[in-house]
PDB file of C-alpha atoms in Angstrom:
ATOM      1  CA  VAL A  25      13.597 -28.619   0.288  1.00 68.00           C
ATOM      2  CA  GLY A  26      15.745 -31.686   0.853  1.00 71.00           C
ATOM      3  CA  ARG A  27      18.144 -32.547   3.633  1.00 71.00           C
ATOM      4  CA  VAL A  28      21.721 -33.583   4.134  1.00 71.00           C
ATOM      5  CA  GLY A  29      21.746 -35.501   7.396  1.00 78.00           C
ATOM      6  CA  THR A  30      19.851 -33.413   9.949  1.00 81.00           C
ATOM      7  CA  ARG A  31      20.403 -30.125   8.089  1.00 82.00           C
ATOM      8  CA  TYR A  32      18.748 -28.532   5.098  1.00 83.00           C
ATOM      9  CA  MET A  33      20.672 -28.528   1.855  1.00 82.00           C
ATOM     10  CA  THR A  34      22.946 -25.519   1.360  1.00 83.00           C
ATOM     11  CA  SER A  35      20.968 -24.277  -1.650  1.00 83.00           C
ATOM     12  CA  SER A  36      17.711 -24.366   0.360  1.00 82.00           C
ATOM     13  CA  THR A  37      19.314 -22.556   3.286  1.00 80.00           C
ATOM     14  CA  LEU A  38      20.771 -19.855   1.045  1.00 83.00           C
ATOM     15  CA  ARG A  39      17.465 -19.389  -0.803  1.00 82.00           C
ATOM     16  CA  PHE A  40      15.653 -19.032   2.539  1.00 80.00           C
ATOM     17  CA  ARG A  41      18.168 -16.444   3.763  1.00 80.00           C
ATOM     18  CA  ALA A  42      17.889 -14.465   0.512  1.00 78.00           C
ATOM     19  CA  ASP A  43      14.074 -14.525   0.682  1.00 72.00           C
ATOM     20  CA  HIS A  44      14.182 -13.480   4.332  1.00 68.00           C
ATOM     21  CA  ALA A  45      16.514 -10.571   3.537  1.00 72.00           C
ATOM     22  CA  ALA A  46      14.257  -9.455   0.665  1.00 68.00           C
ATOM     23  CA  ALA A  47      11.235  -9.573   2.980  1.00 63.00           C
ATOM     24  CA  GLN A  48      13.037  -7.456   5.582  1.00 63.00           C
ATOM     25  CA  ASP A  49      14.055  -4.955   2.905  1.00 62.00           C
ATOM     26  CA  ALA A  50      10.449  -4.759   1.718  1.00 62.00           C
ATOM     27  CA  VAL A  51       9.125  -4.151   5.229  1.00 67.00           C
ATOM     28  CA  PHE A  52      11.693  -1.552   6.251  1.00 65.00           C
ATOM     29  CA  SER A  53      11.839   0.478   3.028  1.00 76.00           C
ATOM     30  CA  ASP A  54       9.458   3.252   1.980  1.00 84.00           C
ATOM     31  CA  VAL A  55       7.696   3.981  -1.290  1.00 89.00           C
ATOM     32  CA  SER A  56       9.768   6.697  -2.944  1.00 91.00           C
ATOM     33  CA  GLU A  57       8.447  10.243  -2.909  1.00 94.00           C
ATOM     34  CA  ASP A  58       9.383  10.430  -6.596  1.00 96.00           C
ATOM     35  CA  LEU A  59       6.916   7.654  -7.428  1.00 96.00           C
ATOM     36  CA  VAL A  60       4.153   9.334  -5.423  1.00 95.00           C
ATOM     37  CA  LYS A  61       4.760  12.595  -7.323  1.00 97.00           C
ATOM     38  CA  GLU A  62       5.134  10.870 -10.705  1.00 96.00           C
ATOM     39  CA  MET A  63       1.785   9.119 -10.276  1.00 97.00           C
ATOM     40  CA  ASN A  64       0.128  12.360  -9.044  1.00 97.00           C
ATOM     41  CA  PHE A  65      -1.096  10.690  -5.868  1.00 98.00           C
ATOM     42  CA  ILE A  66      -2.544  12.714  -3.008  1.00 98.00           C
ATOM     43  CA  SER A  67       0.070  12.054  -0.324  1.00 97.00           C
ATOM     44  CA  THR A  68      -1.194  11.342   3.197  1.00 98.00           C
ATOM     45  CA  LYS A  69      -0.162   9.265   6.178  1.00 97.00           C
ATOM     46  CA  THR A  70      -1.767   7.584   9.127  1.00 98.00           C
ATOM     47  CA  ILE A  71      -0.978   8.677  12.676  1.00 98.00           C
ATOM     48  CA  CYS A  72       2.125   6.459  12.707  1.00 96.00           C
ATOM     49  CA  ASN A  73       5.351   8.444  12.922  1.00 95.00           C
ATOM     50  CA  SER A  74       7.799   5.677  12.035  1.00 93.00           C
ATOM     51  CA  LYS A  75       8.014   2.202  10.537  1.00 90.00           C
ATOM     52  CA  ASP A  76       8.691   0.833  14.019  1.00 90.00           C
ATOM     53  CA  GLU A  77       5.488   2.380  15.335  1.00 94.00           C
ATOM     54  CA  TYR A  78       3.627   1.037  12.292  1.00 92.00           C
ATOM     55  CA  LEU A  79       4.832  -2.497  13.057  1.00 88.00           C
ATOM     56  CA  THR A  80       4.200  -2.378  16.807  1.00 93.00           C
ATOM     57  CA  ARG A  81       0.921  -0.401  16.823  1.00 94.00           C
ATOM     58  CA  PRO A  82      -1.364  -1.739  14.064  1.00 93.00           C
ATOM     59  CA  ASP A  83      -4.217   0.427  15.371  1.00 96.00           C
ATOM     60  CA  TYR A  84      -2.250   3.569  14.414  1.00 96.00           C
ATOM     61  CA  GLY A  85      -2.137   2.391  10.786  1.00 95.00           C
ATOM     62  CA  ARG A  86      -5.936   2.642  10.648  1.00 95.00           C
ATOM     63  CA  GLN A  87      -6.314   6.244  11.791  1.00 97.00           C
ATOM     64  CA  PHE A  88      -5.702   9.708  10.341  1.00 98.00           C
ATOM     65  CA  ASP A  89      -5.080  12.917  12.231  1.00 98.00           C
ATOM     66  CA  GLU A  90      -7.200  15.974  11.417  1.00 98.00           C
ATOM     67  CA  GLU A  91      -4.560  17.419   9.056  1.00 98.00           C
ATOM     68  CA  ASN A  92      -4.421  14.299   6.870  1.00 98.00           C
ATOM     69  CA  SER A  93      -8.198  13.848   7.025  1.00 98.00           C
ATOM     70  CA  GLU A  94      -8.527  17.386   5.686  1.00 98.00           C
ATOM     71  CA  ILE A  95      -6.004  16.684   2.887  1.00 98.00           C
ATOM     72  CA  ILE A  96      -8.140  13.720   1.822  1.00 98.00           C
ATOM     73  CA  ARG A  97     -11.371  15.704   2.112  1.00 98.00           C
ATOM     74  CA  LYS A  98     -10.095  18.687   0.084  1.00 98.00           C
ATOM     75  CA  ASN A  99      -8.421  16.693  -2.697  1.00 98.00           C
ATOM     76  CA  THR A 100     -11.006  14.032  -3.490  1.00 97.00           C
ATOM     77  CA  THR A 101     -14.412  14.149  -5.131  1.00 96.00           C
ATOM     78  CA  PRO A 102     -17.150  13.982  -2.487  1.00 96.00           C
ATOM     79  CA  LYS A 103     -19.570  11.075  -2.911  1.00 96.00           C
ATOM     80  CA  ALA A 104     -17.607   9.627  -5.829  1.00 96.00           C
ATOM     81  CA  LYS A 105     -18.618   6.234  -7.205  1.00 97.00           C
ATOM     82  CA  ILE A 106     -15.051   4.926  -6.751  1.00 98.00           C
ATOM     83  CA  GLN A 107     -12.204   6.229  -4.605  1.00 98.00           C
ATOM     84  CA  MET A 108      -8.870   4.571  -5.336  1.00 98.00           C
ATOM     85  CA  VAL A 109      -6.313   4.340  -2.541  1.00 98.00           C
ATOM     86  CA  VAL A 110      -2.737   3.064  -2.669  1.00 98.00           C
ATOM     87  CA  GLY A 111      -1.133   2.070   0.631  1.00 96.00           C
ATOM     88  CA  ASP A 112       2.436   1.040   1.321  1.00 92.00           C
ATOM     89  CA  GLY A 113       1.423  -1.704   3.750  1.00 88.00           C
ATOM     90  CA  LEU A 114       4.125  -4.196   4.666  1.00 86.00           C
ATOM     91  CA  SER A 115       5.791  -4.144   1.253  1.00 84.00           C
ATOM     92  CA  SER A 116       6.714  -0.896  -0.421  1.00 86.00           C
ATOM     93  CA  ALA A 117       8.618  -3.040  -2.935  1.00 84.00           C
ATOM     94  CA  ALA A 118       5.334  -4.588  -4.110  1.00 87.00           C
ATOM     95  CA  ILE A 119       3.845  -1.132  -4.706  1.00 91.00           C
ATOM     96  CA  GLU A 120       6.939   0.165  -6.500  1.00 91.00           C
ATOM     97  CA  ALA A 121       7.156  -2.930  -8.707  1.00 90.00           C
ATOM     98  CA  ASN A 122       3.494  -3.117  -9.709  1.00 92.00           C
ATOM     99  CA  ILE A 123       1.502   0.098  -9.323  1.00 95.00           C
ATOM    100  CA  LYS A 124       2.465   1.617 -12.692  1.00 96.00           C
ATOM    101  CA  GLU A 125       0.905  -1.353 -14.506  1.00 96.00           C
ATOM    102  CA  VAL A 126      -1.957  -2.238 -12.167  1.00 96.00           C
ATOM    103  CA  LEU A 127      -3.590   1.170 -11.788  1.00 96.00           C
ATOM    104  CA  PRO A 128      -3.959   1.871 -15.549  1.00 96.00           C
ATOM    105  CA  ALA A 129      -5.313  -1.668 -16.058  1.00 97.00           C
ATOM    106  CA  ILE A 130      -7.973  -1.093 -13.399  1.00 97.00           C
ATOM    107  CA  LYS A 131      -8.852   2.265 -14.945  1.00 97.00           C
ATOM    108  CA  GLN A 132      -9.189   0.656 -18.393  1.00 97.00           C
ATOM    109  CA  GLY A 133     -11.387  -2.129 -17.030  1.00 97.00           C
ATOM    110  CA  LEU A 134     -13.653   0.319 -15.223  1.00 97.00           C
ATOM    111  CA  ASN A 135     -13.969   2.477 -18.339  1.00 96.00           C
ATOM    112  CA  MET A 136     -15.577  -0.492 -20.111  1.00 97.00           C
ATOM    113  CA  TYR A 137     -18.448  -0.102 -17.633  1.00 96.00           C
ATOM    114  CA  ASN A 138     -18.534   3.713 -17.857  1.00 96.00           C
ATOM    115  CA  LEU A 139     -16.897   3.998 -14.449  1.00 96.00           C
ATOM    116  CA  ASP A 140     -13.857   6.065 -13.607  1.00 94.00           C
ATOM    117  CA  PHE A 141     -11.870   7.500 -10.730  1.00 95.00           C
ATOM    118  CA  ASP A 142      -9.817  10.644 -10.453  1.00 91.00           C
ATOM    119  CA  ASN A 143      -7.582  11.614  -7.534  1.00 95.00           C
ATOM    120  CA  VAL A 144      -5.803   8.600  -6.071  1.00 98.00           C
ATOM    121  CA  VAL A 145      -4.900   8.819  -2.377  1.00 98.00           C
ATOM    122  CA  PHE A 146      -1.523   7.435  -1.259  1.00 98.00           C
ATOM    123  CA  VAL A 147      -1.316   6.419   2.410  1.00 98.00           C
ATOM    124  CA  LYS A 148       2.035   5.984   4.137  1.00 96.00           C
ATOM    125  CA  TYR A 149       2.025   3.464   7.025  1.00 95.00           C
ATOM    126  CA  CYS A 150      -1.266   2.046   5.745  1.00 95.00           C
ATOM    127  CA  ARG A 151      -3.236  -0.825   7.235  1.00 94.00           C
ATOM    128  CA  VAL A 152      -6.223  -2.260   5.367  1.00 95.00           C
ATOM    129  CA  PRO A 153      -8.876  -0.742   7.709  1.00 96.00           C
ATOM    130  CA  ALA A 154      -7.604   2.749   6.755  1.00 97.00           C
ATOM    131  CA  MET A 155      -9.860   2.442   3.717  1.00 97.00           C
ATOM    132  CA  ASP A 156     -12.898   2.433   6.027  1.00 97.00           C
ATOM    133  CA  LYS A 157     -11.845   5.800   7.419  1.00 98.00           C
ATOM    134  CA  ILE A 158     -11.255   7.135   3.883  1.00 98.00           C
ATOM    135  CA  GLY A 159     -14.749   5.926   2.993  1.00 97.00           C
ATOM    136  CA  GLU A 160     -16.159   7.918   5.914  1.00 97.00           C
ATOM    137  CA  ILE A 161     -14.203  11.030   4.902  1.00 98.00           C
ATOM    138  CA  THR A 162     -15.069  10.902   1.178  1.00 97.00           C
ATOM    139  CA  ASP A 163     -18.491   9.245   1.375  1.00 97.00           C
ATOM    140  CA  ALA A 164     -17.543   7.295  -1.777  1.00 97.00           C
ATOM    141  CA  ASP A 165     -19.745   4.398  -2.871  1.00 97.00           C
ATOM    142  CA  VAL A 166     -16.699   2.114  -3.170  1.00 97.00           C
ATOM    143  CA  VAL A 167     -13.186   2.495  -1.786  1.00 98.00           C
ATOM    144  CA  CYS A 168     -10.617   0.298  -3.515  1.00 97.00           C
ATOM    145  CA  LEU A 169      -7.317  -0.137  -1.661  1.00 97.00           C
ATOM    146  CA  LEU A 170      -4.212  -1.441  -3.414  1.00 96.00           C
ATOM    147  CA  VAL A 171      -1.825  -2.277  -0.608  1.00 94.00           C
ATOM    148  CA  GLY A 172       1.671  -3.741  -0.597  1.00 86.00           C
ATOM    149  CA  GLU A 173       1.479  -6.954   1.399  1.00 77.00           C
ATOM    150  CA  GLN A 174       3.767  -9.448  -0.370  1.00 62.00           C
ATOM    151  CA  ILE A 175       6.427  -9.600   2.305  1.00 55.00           C
ATOM    152  CA  GLY A 176       7.530 -13.087   1.329  1.00 52.00           C
ATOM    153  CA  ARG A 177       8.851 -11.908  -2.032  1.00 51.00           C
ATOM    154  CA  ALA A 178      10.751  -8.894  -3.282  1.00 51.00           C
ATOM    155  CA  SER A 179       7.853  -7.785  -5.509  1.00 47.00           C
TER     156      SER A 179
END
């Protein structure tokens, strides 16, 4: 990092501020509806009603209301071997930057073992334990959650 006297060097300070701004942008932005539609995800949300509520009430990011539970139940294969879930988490930027490459790679790798998944659930305001609830709803053998959590970087 380096110092000039008692202060950090200007380049280090500016890099920190840029990284901090990118992290804030990642936390306070949403995954675009266009991406959710393009990827044919089943769109759901936890009981959070806003990003502020998501940040201040982590327990809300783990729960689904009856309407969203029913959406999951009706649009997924019961007792599937694998249920894929994509959650926005703390970094929608990480999801937007990576999901188009990561999901097909996982699918290809699973196909080598004669495994597959079909309907992918997208969860807005998602915390990691939301996958436990999805597991209860779908009764899948394995629930795999890809969640945006890289808040320290833009992607």
